[in-house]
Coordinates of C-alpha atoms in Angstrom, one line a residue:
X1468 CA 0.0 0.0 0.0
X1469 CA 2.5 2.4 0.6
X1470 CA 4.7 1.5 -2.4
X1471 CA 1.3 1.9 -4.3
X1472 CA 1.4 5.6 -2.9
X1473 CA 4.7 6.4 -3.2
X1474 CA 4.4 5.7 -6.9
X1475 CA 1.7 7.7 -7.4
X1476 CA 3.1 10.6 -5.4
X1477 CA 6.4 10.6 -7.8
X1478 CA 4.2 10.3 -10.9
X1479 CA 2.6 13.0 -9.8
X1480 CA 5.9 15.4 -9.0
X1481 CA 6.9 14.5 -12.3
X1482 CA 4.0 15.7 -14.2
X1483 CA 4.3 18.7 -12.0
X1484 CA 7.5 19.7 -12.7
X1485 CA 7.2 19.1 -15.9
X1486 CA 3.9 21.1 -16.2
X1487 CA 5.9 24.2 -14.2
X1488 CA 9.0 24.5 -16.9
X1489 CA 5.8 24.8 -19.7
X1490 CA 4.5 27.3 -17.5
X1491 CA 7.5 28.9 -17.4
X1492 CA 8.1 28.7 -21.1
X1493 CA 4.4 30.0 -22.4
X1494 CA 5.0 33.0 -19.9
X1495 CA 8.2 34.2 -21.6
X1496 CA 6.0 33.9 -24.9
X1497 CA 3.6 35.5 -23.4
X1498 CA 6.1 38.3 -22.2
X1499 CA 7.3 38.9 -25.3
X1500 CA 4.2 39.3 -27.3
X1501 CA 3.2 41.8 -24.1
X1502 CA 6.5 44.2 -25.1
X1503 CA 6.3 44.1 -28.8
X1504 CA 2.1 45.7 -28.7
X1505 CA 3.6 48.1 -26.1
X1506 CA 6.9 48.9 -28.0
X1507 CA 5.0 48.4 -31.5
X1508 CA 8.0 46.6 -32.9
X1509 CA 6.9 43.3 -35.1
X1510 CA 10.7 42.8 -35.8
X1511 CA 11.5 41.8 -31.9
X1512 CA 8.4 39.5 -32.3
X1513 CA 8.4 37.7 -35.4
X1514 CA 11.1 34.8 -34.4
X1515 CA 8.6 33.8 -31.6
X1516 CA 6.0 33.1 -34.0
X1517 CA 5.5 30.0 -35.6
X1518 CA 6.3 28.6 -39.0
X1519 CA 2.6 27.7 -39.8
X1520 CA 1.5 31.0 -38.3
X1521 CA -2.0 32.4 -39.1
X1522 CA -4.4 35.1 -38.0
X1523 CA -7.9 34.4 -38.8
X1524 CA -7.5 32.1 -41.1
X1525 CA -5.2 33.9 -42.9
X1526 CA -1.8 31.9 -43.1
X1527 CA 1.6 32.5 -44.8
X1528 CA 2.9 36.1 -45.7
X1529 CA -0.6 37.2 -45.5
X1530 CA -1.2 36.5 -41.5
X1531 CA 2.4 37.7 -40.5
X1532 CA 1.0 41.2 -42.8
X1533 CA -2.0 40.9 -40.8
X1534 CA -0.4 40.8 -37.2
X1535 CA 3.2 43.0 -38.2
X1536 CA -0.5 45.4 -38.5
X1537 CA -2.0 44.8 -35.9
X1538 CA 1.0 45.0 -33.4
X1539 CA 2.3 48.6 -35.2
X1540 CA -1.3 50.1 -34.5
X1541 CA -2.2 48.0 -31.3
X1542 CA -3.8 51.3 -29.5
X1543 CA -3.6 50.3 -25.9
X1544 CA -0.2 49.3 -23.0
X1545 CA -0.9 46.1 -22.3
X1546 CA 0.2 46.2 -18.0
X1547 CA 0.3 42.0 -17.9
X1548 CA -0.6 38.9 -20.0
X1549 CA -0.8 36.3 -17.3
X1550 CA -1.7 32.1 -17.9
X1551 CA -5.6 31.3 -16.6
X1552 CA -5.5 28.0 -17.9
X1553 CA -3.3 25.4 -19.9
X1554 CA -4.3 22.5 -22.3
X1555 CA -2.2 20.4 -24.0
X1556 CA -3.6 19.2 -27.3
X1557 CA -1.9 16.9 -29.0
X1558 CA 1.6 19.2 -30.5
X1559 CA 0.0 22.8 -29.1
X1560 CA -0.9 24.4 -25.9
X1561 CA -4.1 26.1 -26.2
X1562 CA -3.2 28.8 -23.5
X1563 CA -6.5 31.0 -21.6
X1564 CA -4.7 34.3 -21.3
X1565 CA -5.9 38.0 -19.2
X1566 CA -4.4 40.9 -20.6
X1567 CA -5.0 43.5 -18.5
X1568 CA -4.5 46.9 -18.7
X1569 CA -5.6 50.4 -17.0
X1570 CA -8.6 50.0 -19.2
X1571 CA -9.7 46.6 -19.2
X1572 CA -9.2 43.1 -18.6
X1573 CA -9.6 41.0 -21.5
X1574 CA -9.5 37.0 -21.9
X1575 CA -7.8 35.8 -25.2
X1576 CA -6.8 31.9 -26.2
X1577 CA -3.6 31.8 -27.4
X1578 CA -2.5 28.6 -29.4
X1579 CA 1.5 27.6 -29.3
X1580 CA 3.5 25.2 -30.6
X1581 CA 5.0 22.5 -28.9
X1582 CA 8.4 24.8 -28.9
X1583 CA 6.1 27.6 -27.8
X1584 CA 6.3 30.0 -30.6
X1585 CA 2.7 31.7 -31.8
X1586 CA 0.7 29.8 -33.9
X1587 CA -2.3 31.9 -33.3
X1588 CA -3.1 35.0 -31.5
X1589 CA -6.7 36.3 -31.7
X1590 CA -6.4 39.6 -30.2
X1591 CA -8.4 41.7 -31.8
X1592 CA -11.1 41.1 -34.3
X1593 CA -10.1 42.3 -37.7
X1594 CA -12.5 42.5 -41.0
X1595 CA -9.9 42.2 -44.4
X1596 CA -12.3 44.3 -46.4
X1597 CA -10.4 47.7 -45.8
X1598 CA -11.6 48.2 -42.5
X1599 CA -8.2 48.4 -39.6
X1600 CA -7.3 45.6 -37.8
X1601 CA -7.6 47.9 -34.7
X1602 CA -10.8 50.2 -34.9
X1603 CA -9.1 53.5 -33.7
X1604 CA -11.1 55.7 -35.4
X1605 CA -14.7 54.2 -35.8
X1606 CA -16.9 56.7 -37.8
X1607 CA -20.2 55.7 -39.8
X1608 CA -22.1 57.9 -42.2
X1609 CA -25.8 58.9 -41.2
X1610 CA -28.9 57.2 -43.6
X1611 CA -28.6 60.2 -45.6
X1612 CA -25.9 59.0 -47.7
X1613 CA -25.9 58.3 -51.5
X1614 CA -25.6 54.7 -52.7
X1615 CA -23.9 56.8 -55.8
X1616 CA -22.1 60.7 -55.3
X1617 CA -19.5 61.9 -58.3
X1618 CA -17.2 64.6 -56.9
X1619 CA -15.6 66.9 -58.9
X1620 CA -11.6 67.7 -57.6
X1621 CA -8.8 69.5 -58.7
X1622 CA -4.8 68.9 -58.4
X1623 CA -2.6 71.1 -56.3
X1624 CA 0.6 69.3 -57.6
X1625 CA -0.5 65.7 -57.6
X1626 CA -2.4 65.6 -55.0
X1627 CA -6.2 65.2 -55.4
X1628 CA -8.1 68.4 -53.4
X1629 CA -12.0 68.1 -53.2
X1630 CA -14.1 70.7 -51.1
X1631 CA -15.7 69.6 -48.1
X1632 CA -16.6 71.1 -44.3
X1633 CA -16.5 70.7 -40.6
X1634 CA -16.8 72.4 -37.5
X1635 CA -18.1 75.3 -39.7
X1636 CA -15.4 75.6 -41.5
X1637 CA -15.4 74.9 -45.5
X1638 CA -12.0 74.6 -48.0
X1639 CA -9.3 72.2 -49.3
X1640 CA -9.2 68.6 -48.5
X1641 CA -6.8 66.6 -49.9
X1642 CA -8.0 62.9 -50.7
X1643 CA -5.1 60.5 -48.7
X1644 CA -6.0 56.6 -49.1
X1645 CA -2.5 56.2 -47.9
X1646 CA -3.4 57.9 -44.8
X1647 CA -4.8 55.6 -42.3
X1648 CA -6.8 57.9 -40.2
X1649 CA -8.3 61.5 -41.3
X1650 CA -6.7 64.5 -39.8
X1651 CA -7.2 68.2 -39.5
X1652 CA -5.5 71.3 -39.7
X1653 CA -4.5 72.5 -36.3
X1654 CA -3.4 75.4 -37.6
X1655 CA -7.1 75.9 -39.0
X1656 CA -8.5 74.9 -35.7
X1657 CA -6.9 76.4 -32.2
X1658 CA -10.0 76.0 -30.5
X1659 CA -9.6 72.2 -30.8
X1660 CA -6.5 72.5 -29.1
X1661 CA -7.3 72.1 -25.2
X1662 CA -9.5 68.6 -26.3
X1663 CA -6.8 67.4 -28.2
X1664 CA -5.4 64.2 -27.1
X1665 CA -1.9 62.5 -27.3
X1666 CA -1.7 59.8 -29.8
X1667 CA -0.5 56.5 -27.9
X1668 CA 1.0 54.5 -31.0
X1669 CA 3.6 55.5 -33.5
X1670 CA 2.5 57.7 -36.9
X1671 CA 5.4 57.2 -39.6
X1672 CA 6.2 59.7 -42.4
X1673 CA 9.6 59.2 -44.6
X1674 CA 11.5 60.0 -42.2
X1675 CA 10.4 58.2 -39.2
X1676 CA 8.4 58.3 -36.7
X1677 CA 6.1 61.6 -36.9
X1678 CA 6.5 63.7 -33.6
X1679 CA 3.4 65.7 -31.7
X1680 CA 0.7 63.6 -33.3
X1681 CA -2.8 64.3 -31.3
X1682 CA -6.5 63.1 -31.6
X1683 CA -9.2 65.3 -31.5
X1684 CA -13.1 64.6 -32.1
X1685 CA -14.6 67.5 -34.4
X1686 CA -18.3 67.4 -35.7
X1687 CA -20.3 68.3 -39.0
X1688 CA -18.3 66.5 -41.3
X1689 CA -20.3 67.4 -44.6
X1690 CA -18.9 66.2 -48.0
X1691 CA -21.7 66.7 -50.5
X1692 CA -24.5 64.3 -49.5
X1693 CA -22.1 62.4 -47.2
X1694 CA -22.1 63.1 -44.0
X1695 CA -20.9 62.6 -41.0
X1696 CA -22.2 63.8 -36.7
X1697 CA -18.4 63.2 -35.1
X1698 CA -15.2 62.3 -36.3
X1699 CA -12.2 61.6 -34.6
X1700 CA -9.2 62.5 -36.5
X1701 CA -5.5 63.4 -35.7
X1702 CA -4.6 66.7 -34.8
X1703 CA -1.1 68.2 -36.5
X1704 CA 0.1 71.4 -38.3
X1705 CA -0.2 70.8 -42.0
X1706 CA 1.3 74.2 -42.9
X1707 CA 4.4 72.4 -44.7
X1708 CA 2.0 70.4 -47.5
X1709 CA 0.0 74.0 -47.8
X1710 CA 3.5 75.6 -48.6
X1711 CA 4.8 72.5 -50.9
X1712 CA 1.4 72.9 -52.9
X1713 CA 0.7 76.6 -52.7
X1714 CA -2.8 75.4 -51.4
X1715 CA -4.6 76.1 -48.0
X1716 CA -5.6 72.8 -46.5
X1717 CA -8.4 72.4 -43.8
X1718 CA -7.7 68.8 -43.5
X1719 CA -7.1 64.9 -44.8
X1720 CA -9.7 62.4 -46.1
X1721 CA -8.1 59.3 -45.3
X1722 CA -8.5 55.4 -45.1
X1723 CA -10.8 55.7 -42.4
X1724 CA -13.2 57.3 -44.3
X1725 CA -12.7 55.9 -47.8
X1726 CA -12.5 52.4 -46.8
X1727 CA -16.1 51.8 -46.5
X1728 CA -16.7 53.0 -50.5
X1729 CA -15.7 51.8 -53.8
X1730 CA -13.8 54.9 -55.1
X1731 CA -13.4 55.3 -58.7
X1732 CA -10.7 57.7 -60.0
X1733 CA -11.2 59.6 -63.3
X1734 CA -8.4 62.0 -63.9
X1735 CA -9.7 62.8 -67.6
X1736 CA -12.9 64.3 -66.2
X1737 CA -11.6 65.4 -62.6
X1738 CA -14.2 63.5 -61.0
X1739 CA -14.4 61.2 -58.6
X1740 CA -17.2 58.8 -57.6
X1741 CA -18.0 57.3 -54.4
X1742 CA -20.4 53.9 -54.8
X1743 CA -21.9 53.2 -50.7
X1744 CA -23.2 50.0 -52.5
X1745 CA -22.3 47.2 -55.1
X1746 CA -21.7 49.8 -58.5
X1747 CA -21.8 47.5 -60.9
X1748 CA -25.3 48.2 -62.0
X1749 CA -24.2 52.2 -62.5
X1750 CA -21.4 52.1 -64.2
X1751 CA -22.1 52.7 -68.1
X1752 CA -19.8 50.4 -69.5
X1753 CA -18.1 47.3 -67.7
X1754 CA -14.5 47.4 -66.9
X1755 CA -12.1 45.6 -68.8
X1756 CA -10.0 44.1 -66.4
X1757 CA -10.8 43.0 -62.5
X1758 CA -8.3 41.8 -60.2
X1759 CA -8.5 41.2 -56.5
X1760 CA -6.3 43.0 -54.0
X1761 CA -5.3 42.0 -50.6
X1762 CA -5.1 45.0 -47.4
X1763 CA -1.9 45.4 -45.1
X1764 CA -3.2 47.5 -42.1
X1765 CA -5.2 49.8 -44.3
X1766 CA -3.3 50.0 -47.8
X1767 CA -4.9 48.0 -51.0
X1768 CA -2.0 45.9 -51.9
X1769 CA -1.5 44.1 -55.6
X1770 CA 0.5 42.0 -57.5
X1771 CA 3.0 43.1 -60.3
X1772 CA 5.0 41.7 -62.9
X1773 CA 8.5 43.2 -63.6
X1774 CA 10.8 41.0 -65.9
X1775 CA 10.8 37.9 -63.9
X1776 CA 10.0 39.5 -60.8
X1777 CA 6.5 39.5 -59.0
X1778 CA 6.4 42.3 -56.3
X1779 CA 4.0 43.6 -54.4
X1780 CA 2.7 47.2 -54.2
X1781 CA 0.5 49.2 -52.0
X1782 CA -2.0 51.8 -53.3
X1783 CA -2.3 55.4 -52.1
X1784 CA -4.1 57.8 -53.5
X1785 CA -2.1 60.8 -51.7
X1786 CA 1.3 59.4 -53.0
X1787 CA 2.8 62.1 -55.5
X1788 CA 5.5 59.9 -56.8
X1789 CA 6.0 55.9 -57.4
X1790 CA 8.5 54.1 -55.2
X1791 CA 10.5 51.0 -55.1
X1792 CA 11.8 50.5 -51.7
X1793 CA 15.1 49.8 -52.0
X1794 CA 15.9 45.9 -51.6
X1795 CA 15.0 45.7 -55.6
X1796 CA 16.8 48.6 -56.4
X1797 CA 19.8 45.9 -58.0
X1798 CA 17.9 42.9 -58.7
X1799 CA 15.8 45.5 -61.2
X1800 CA 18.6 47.2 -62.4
X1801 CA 18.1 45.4 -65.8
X1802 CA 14.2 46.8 -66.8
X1803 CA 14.9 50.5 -65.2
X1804 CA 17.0 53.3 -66.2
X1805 CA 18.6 56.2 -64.2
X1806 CA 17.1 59.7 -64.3
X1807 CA 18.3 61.4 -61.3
X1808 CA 18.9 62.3 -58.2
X1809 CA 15.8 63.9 -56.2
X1810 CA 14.6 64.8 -52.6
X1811 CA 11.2 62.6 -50.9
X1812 CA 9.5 64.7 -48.6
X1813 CA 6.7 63.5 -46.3
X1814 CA 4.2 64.3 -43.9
X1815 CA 7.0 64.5 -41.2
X1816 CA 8.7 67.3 -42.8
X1817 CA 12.3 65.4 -43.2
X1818 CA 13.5 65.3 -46.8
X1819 CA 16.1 62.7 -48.1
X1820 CA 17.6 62.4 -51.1
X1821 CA 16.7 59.3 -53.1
X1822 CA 17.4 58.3 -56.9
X1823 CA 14.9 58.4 -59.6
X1824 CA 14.2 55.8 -62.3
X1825 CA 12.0 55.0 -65.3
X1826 CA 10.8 51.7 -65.5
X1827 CA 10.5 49.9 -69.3
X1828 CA 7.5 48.0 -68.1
X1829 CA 5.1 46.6 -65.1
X1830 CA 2.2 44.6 -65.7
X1831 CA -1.3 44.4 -63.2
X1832 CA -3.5 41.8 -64.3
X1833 CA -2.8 42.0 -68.2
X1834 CA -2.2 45.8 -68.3
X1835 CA 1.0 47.2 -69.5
X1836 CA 2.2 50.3 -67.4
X1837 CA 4.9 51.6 -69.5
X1838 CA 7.6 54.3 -68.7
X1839 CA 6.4 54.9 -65.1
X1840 CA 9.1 56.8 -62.8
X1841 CA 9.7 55.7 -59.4
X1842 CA 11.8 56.7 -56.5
X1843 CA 14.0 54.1 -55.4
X1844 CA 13.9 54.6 -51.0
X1845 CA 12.9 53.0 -48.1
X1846 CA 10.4 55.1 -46.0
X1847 CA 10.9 53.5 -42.3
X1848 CA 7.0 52.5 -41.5
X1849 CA 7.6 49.0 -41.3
X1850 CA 5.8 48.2 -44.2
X1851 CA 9.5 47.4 -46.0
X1852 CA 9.5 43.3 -45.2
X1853 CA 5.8 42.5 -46.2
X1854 CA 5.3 45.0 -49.4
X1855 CA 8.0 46.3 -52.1
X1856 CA 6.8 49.7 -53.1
X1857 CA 3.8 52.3 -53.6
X1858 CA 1.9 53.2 -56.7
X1859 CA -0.1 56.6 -56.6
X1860 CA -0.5 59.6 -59.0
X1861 CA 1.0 58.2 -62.1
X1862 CA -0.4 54.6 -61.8
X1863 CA -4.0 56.0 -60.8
X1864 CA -4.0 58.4 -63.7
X1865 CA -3.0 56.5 -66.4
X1866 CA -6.7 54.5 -67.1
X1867 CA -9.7 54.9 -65.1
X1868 CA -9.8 52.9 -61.9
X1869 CA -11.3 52.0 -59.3
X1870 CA -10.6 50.4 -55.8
X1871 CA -13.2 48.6 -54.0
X1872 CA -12.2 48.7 -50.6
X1873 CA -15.3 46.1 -49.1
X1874 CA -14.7 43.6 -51.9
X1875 CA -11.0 44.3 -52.2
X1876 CA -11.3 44.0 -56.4
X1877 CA -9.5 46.5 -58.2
X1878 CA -11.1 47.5 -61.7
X1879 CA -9.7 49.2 -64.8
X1880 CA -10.7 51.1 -68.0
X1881 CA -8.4 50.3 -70.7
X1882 CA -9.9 53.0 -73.3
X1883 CA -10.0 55.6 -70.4
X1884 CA -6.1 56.7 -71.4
X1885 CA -5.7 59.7 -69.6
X1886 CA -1.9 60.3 -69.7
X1887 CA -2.6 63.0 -66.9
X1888 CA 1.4 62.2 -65.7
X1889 CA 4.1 64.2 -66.8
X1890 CA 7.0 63.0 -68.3
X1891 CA 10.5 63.7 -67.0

């Protein structure tokens, strides 16, 4: 009888101690997922996920895009991830987790692997259709909305400028896909300036990391029949983009916004139009090429064809100039040739000095782009490892397009030649 216990009593240690170094283990996991939300920084992350990582379903490149995302905008410090429970099924640990912070205590399951790296981590609910991982900025237009508006714009350099209002006041907006949230003029608006609030995640330009970013919540947001009660935007001088286009600028329309329309882009007739619903049944005549896009935090991103080289680009309506970030700039040395030497200047102010190329030839779908320029840089937003450039003005203005953020199709008009761009 007592052997009979003392056998179970040392099976039993066993299984603790074993249980206890797991324990041990999942926690430094855990720890390390904790500091890369609260430093942002995917890099310091990435070797503790898993080869067969996914997020949502969405495996591969795609759900390391989706969390490298999700951790750059995660919009809360995380205090403590701490283990509730742990189950071992078969080679994982499915792991019930509290996050807690100042805010709120949350329970997330997090799967590992049997070497405890992240095979899945649910921690926020995302929807791929253009909508942010993280909902930072949740706006929603009232039932007044047209299923169909057509906006007329004009170009202060290359950057679309429609006319729009809030808080009273009425002027330039420029039109910023690229821009993840809307933002406003402080300049434009002092008396916004005692709500404003600091922003708690990093904002990038092409520099770096853009300093004195703020949030603010404005109201009467009128843009034709669209409209909107509250907005919450960020909150910056935009004096240097009114002196680079020679145009005052009350504010941004960015992805926030934009996201929930398909937005067709017709440099030929300066117009835009906005569809709240599915277009086809508007448009006069059918497009002649539809491909489908995929969305890295908020940027469409699609598939092209250079020589024997498929890259992948992100679209941005506020992006004056092409770029190629610079990992291809030898490997494409063959299909581009050197113009010069220019300077990139972004919405943090900094200006580099980065060379300038044409390219022979890019294909999207069966489209040829020929001749387009590009600047060959990196721009330091993180987006370098999952993406390979950005198309904007010259790509959008070439045929009539239009990006359907819900669907995430991208749809061309080969006879609508606009040759808007201007050669070098």
């Amino acid at each position: 009888m007592k052997r009979g216990v003392y056998l179970i009593l040392c099976l039993f240690a066993l299984s603790s101690s074993t249980s206890g170094a797991n324990h041990n283990h999942i926690q430094q996991t855990l720890d390390q997922l904790k500091s890369a939300l609260n430093h942002h920084d995917f890099e310091a992350l990435e070797p503790h996920l898993a080869p067969d990582f996914s997020f949502d379903g969405h495996d591969g490149n795609m759900g390391r895009m989706i969390m490298q995302q999700i951790v750059a905008q995660y919009p809360t410090s995380v205090d403590s991830i701490t283990i509730q429970k742990v189950e071992k099924s078969g080679p994982q640990f499915s792991i019930l987790a509290e996050f807690y912070s100042a805010e709120q205590r949350e329970e997330k399951v997090i799967i590992l692997s049997n070497d405890f790296k992240i095979v899945q981590a649910p921690i926020v609910k995302i929807q791929m259709a253009g909508h942010n991982a993280q909902q930072t900025n949740p706006q929603s237009l009232n039932d007044e909305s047209p299923a169909r508006m057509v906006v007329p714009f004009k170009l202060a350099g290359r950057l679309i400028v429609v006319e729009a209002e809030i808080e009273g006041v009425r002027g330039n907006f420029i039109l910023d896909s690229g821009a993840a949230n809307s933002c406003l003029n402080a300049r434009i608006f002092p008396q916004l300036q005692d709500q404003a609030k600091p922003v708690d995640h990093k904002v990038y330009g092409v520099g770096g990391a853009i300093q004195e970013m703020k949030w603010i919540v404005a109201s009467g947001f009128k843009w034709q029949d669209a409209k909107l009660d509250v907005v919450k935007a960020l909150y910056m001088d935009l004096s240097h983009l009114e002196e680079n286009t020679g145009t005052q600028i009350v504010g941004l329309i960015g992805a926030d916004f934009l996201q929930k329309f398909t937005v067709q882009f017709d440099y030929a007739h300066r117009e835009l139009t906005l569809f709240s619903v599915n277009p086809e049944s508007y448009w006069q005549t059918a497009p002649d090429e539809v491909i489908n896009f995929s969305i890295v935090g908020h940027i469409p991103v699609i598939d092209a064809q250079i020589g024997d080289h498929t890259l992948r680009f992100g679209l941005d309506s506020g992006a004056e100039g092409a770029q190629l970030f610079a990992k291809w700039e030898e490997p494409l040395t063959p299909h581009y040739a050197f113009l010069r030497n220019d300077n990139l200047k972004g919405a943090d102010t900094n200006s580099r000095t980065v060379k300038k190329v044409r390219l022979d030839e890019f294909l999207i779908g069966d489209i040829a782009y020929l001749n387009h320029t590009f600047v060959i840089a990196d721009i330091n937003w993180g987006h370098e490892s999952v993406i390979d450039g950005l198309l904007g003005f010259e790509f959008l203005s070439t045929h009539k397009t239009a990006i359907d953020f819900q669907n995430q199709k991208l749809y061309f008009w080969r006879d609508q030649n606009h040759s808007a761009h201007h050669s070098e």
